[in-house]
Short mmCIF file of C-alpha atoms and ligand atoms in Angstrom, two decimals:
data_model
loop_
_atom_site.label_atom_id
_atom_site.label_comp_id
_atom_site.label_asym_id
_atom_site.label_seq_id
_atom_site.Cartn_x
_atom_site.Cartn_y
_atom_site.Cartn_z
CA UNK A 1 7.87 49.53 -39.44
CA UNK A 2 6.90 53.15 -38.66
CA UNK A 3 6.79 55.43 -35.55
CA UNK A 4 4.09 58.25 -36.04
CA UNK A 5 5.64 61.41 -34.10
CA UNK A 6 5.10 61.31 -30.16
CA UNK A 7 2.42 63.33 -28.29
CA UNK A 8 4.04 65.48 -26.65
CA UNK A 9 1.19 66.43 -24.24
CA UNK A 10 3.02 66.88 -20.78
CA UNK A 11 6.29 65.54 -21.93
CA UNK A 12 8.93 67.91 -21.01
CA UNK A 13 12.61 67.28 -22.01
CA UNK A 14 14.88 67.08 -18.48
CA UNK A 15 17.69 67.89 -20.43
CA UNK A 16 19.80 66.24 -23.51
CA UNK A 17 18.57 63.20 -25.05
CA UNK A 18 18.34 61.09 -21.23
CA UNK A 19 18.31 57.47 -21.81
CA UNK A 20 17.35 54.59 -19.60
CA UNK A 21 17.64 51.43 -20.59
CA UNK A 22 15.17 48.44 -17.96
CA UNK A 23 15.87 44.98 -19.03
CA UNK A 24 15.21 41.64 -17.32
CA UNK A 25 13.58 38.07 -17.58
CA UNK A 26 9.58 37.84 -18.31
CA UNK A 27 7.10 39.77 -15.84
CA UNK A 28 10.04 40.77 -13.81
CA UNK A 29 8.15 44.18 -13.77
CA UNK A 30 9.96 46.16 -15.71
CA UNK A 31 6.88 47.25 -17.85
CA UNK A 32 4.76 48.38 -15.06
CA UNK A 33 8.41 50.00 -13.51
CA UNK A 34 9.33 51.78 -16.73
CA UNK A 35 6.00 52.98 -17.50
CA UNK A 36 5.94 54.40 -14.06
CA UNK A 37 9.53 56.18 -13.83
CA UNK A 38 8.83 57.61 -17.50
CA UNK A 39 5.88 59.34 -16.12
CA UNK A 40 7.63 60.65 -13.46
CA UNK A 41 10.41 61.53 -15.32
CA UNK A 42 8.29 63.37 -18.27
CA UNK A 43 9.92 61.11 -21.01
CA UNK A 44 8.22 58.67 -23.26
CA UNK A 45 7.84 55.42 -22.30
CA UNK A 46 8.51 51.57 -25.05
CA UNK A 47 7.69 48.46 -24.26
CA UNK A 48 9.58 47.00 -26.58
CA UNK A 49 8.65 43.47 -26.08
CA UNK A 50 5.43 44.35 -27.35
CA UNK A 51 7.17 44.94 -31.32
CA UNK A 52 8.44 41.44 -30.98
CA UNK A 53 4.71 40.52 -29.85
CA UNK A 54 3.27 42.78 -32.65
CA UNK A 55 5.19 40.96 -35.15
CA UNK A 56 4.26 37.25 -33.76
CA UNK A 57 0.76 38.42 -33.75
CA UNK A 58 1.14 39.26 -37.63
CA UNK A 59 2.87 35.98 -38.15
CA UNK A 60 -0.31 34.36 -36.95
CA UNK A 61 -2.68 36.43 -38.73
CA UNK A 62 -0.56 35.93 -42.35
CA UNK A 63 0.20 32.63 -41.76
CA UNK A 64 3.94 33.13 -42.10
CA UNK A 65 5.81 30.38 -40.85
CA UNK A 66 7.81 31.64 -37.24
CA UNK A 67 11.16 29.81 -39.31
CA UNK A 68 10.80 32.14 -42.09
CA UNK A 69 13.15 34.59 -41.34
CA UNK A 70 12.76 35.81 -45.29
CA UNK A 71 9.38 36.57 -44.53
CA UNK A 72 8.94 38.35 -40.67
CA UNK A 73 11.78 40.57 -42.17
CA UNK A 74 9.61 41.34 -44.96
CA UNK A 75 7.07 42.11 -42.20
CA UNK A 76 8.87 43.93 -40.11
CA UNK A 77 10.56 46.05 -43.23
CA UNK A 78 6.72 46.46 -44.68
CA UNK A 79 5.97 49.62 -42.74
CA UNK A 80 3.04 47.02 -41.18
CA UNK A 81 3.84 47.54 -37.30
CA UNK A 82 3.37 50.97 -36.51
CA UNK A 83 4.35 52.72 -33.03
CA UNK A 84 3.40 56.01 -31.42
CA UNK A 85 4.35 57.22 -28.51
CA UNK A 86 1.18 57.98 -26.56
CA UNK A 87 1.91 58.76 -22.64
CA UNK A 88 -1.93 58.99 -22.32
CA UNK A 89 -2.44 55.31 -24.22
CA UNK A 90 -3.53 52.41 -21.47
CA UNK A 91 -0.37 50.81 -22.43
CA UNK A 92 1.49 53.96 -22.44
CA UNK A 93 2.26 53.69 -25.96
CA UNK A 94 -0.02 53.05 -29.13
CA UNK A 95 0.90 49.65 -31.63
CA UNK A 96 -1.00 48.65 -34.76
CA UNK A 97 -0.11 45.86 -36.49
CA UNK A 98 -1.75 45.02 -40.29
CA UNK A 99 -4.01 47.60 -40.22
CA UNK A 100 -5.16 46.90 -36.57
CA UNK A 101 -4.58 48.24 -32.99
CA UNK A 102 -3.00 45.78 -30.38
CA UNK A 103 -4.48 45.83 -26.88
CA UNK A 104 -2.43 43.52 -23.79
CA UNK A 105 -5.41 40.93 -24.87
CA UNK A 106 -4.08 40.47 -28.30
CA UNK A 107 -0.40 41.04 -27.25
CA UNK A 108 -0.07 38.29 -24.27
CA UNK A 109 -2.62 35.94 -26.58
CA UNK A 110 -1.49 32.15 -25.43
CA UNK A 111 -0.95 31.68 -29.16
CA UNK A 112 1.69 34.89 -29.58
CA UNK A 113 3.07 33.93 -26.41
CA UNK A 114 3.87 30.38 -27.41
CA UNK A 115 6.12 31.69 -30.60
CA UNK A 116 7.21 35.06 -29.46
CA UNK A 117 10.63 33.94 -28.59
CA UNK A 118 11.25 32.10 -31.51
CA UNK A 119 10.89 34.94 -33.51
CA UNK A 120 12.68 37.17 -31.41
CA UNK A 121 15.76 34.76 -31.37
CA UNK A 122 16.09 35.29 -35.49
CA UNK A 123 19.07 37.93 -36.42
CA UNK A 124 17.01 39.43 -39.26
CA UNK A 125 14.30 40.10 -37.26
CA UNK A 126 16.72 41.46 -34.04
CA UNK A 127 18.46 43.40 -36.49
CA UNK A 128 15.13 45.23 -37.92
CA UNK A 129 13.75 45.54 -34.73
CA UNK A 130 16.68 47.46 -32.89
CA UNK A 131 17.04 49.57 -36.04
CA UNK A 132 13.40 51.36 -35.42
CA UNK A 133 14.04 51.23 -31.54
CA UNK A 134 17.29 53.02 -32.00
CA UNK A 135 15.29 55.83 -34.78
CA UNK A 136 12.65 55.99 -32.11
CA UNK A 137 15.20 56.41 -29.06
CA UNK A 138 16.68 58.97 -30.98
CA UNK A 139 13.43 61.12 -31.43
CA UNK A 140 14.32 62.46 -27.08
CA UNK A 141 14.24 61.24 -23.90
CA UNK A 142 13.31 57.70 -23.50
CA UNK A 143 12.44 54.96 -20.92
CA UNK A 144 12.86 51.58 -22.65
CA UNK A 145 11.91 48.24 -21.36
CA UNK A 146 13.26 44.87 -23.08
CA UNK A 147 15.60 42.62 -22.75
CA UNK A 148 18.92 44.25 -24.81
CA UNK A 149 17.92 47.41 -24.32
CA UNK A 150 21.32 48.13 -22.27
CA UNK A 151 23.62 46.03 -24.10
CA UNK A 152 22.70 46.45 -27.57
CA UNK A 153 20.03 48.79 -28.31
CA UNK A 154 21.00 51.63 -26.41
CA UNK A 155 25.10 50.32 -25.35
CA UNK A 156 25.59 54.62 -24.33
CA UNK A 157 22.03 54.59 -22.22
CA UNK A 158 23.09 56.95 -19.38
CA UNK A 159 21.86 54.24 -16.81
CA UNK A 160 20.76 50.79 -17.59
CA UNK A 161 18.76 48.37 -14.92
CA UNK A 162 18.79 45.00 -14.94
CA UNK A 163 15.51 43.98 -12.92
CA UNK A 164 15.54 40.20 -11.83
CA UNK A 165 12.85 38.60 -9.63
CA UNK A 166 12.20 35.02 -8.07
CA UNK A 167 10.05 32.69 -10.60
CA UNK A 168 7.14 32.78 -7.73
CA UNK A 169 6.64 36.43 -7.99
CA UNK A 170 7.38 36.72 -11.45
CA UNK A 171 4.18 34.67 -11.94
CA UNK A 172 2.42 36.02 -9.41
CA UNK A 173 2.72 39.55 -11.31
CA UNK A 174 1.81 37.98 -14.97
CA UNK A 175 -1.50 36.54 -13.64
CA UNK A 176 -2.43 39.97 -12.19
CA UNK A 177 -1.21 41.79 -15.42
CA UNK A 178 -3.29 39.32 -17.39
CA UNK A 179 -6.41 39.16 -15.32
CA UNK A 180 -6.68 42.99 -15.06
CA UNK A 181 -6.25 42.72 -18.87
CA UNK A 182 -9.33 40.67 -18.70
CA UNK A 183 -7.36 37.58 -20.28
CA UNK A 184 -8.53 33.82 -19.00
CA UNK A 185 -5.35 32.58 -17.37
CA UNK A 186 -7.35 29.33 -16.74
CA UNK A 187 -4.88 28.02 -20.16
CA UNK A 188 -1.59 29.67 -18.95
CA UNK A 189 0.76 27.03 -16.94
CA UNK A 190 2.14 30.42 -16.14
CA UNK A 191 5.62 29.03 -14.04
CA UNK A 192 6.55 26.50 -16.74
CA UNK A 193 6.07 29.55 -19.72
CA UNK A 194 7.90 31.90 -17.61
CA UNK A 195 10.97 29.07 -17.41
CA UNK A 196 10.51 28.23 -20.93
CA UNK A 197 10.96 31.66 -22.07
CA UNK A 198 13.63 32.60 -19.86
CA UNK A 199 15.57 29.54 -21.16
CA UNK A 200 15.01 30.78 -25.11
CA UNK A 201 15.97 34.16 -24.03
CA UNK A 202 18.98 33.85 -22.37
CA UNK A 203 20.23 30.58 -24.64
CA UNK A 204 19.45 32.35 -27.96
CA UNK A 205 23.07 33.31 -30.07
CA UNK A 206 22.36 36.83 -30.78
CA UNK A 207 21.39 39.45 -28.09
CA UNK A 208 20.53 36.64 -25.04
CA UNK A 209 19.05 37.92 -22.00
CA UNK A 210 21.99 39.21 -19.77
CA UNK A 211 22.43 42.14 -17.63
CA UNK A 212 25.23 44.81 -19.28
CA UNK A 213 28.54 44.58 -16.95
CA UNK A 214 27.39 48.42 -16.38
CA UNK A 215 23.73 48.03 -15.36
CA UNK A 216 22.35 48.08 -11.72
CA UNK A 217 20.83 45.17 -10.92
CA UNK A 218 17.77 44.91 -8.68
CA UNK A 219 15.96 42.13 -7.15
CA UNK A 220 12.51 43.10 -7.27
CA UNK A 221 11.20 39.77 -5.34
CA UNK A 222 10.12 41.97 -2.53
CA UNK A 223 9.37 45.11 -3.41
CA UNK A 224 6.68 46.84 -4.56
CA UNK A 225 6.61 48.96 -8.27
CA UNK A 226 7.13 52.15 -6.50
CA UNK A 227 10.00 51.16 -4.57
CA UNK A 228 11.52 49.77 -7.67
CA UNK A 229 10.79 52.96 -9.21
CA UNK A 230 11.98 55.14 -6.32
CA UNK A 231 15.49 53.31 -6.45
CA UNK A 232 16.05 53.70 -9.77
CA UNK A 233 14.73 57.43 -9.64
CA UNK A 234 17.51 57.94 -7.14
CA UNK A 235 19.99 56.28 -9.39
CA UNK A 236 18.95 58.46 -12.31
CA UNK A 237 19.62 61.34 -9.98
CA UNK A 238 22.94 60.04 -8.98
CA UNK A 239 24.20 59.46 -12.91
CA UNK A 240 22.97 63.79 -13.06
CA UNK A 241 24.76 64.66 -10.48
CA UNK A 242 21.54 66.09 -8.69
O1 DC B 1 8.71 41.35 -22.37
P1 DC B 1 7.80 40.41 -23.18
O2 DC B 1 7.45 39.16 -22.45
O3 DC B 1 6.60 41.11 -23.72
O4 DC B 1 8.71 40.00 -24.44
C1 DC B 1 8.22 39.16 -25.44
C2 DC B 1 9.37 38.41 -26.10
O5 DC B 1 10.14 39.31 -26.88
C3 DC B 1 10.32 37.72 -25.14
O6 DC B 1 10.30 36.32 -25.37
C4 DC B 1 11.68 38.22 -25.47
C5 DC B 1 11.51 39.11 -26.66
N1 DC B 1 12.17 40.40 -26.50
C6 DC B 1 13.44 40.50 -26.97
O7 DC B 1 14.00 39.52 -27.43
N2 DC B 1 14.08 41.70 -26.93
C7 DC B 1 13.48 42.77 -26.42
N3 DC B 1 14.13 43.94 -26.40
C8 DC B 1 12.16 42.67 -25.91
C9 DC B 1 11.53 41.46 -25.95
#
């Protein structure tokens, strides 16, 4: 994998190497939160979901079996998913993978959704993964979205959000997301894909989904983005003493 150097355009350091770490279950909004408080913030902004996404979508297009660990390592290790930090990007962030640059369409694909978590639950692939998150964390100041973001990738992120949200608005949020991506949700049986995924994720022996014993957690049922956004801006101030 490779990270081409941010754009810095408008991206102003607020001071040491700031770290915030948004995890949580599937379209529990921490995309659309993270994305917002990084802009707010002047610090650059991963999705990191969409790496594991990037490399299912390469698994499809090479035909490499999602239970060959051997080979998505090779893939990941093959300097064929490439990230740059874009804050002016419609996803916030640029990722090419084989050659090609992903848009939400090919990203949240039914077909890379389907297998996504499989090949996110394999150790190799983890382990690959949270090595080029932890380079690209280390480049400055960083919003990152995930699900181990706080209790692996980042363990020292200066504050770390666990964003949780009922199963009705979680799929509420991912048709929106994928209609204003212009994807047919007509296929999606969005409520049982949610489930099923949250089930791999947290039930998967290295790196589940679970909130860090040190992360606020926020029920984001009810609220809008920018409330989620201004609570978590306060807590940021709070951790900096402002
Ligand atoms: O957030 P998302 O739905 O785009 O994530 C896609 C898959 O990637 C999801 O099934 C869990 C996995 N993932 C992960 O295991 N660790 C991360 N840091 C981010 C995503």
């Amino acid at each position: 994998m490779t990270a081409a150097g941010r754009k810095r355009g408008g991206v102003k350091n607020i001071g040491g190497a700031l770290q915030i770490a948004i995890d949580g279950p599937a379209a529990s909004g921490k995309t659309t939160v993270a994305r917002r408080l990084a802009s707010r913030l002047h610090v650059i902004y991963l999705d990191t979901g969409a790496m594991y996404r990037a490399l299912a979508f390469l698994a499809l297009q090479t035909r490499t079996d999602v239970d060959n660990e051997d080979a998505l390592v090779r893939l990941c290790d093959g300097q064929q998913i490439h990230v740059v930090l874009d804050p002016g990007a419609p996803m916030g962030f640029r990722i090419a993978a084989g050659g090609r640059e992903l848009d939400e369409e090919a990203l949240h694909s039914n077909e890379v959704t389907a297998i996504v978590s499989t090949v996110a639950a394999l150790p190799r692939v983890r382990e690959a993964m949270v090595g080029e998150q932890r380079r690209i964390a280390s480049e400055g100041p960083v919003v990152m979205a995930g699900r181990d973001i706080g209790t692996v990738v980042l363990p020292d992120a200066a504050v770390k959000i666990f964003l949780t949200a009922s199963v009705e608005a979680r799929v509420a949020r991912r048709r929106a997301q994928l209609e204003a991506a212009g994807v047919d949700v007509a296929g999606h049986r969005l409520a049982e894909e949610i489930e099923e995924r949250d089930r791999l994720d947290r039930s998967r022996p290295v790196s589940p989904l679970v909130a860090a014993p040190d992360a606020h957690v926020i029920d984001s049922s009810s609220l809008t983005a920018q409330q989620v956004a201004d609570e978590i801006e306060r807590i940021v101030n709070a951790a900096a003493g402002r």
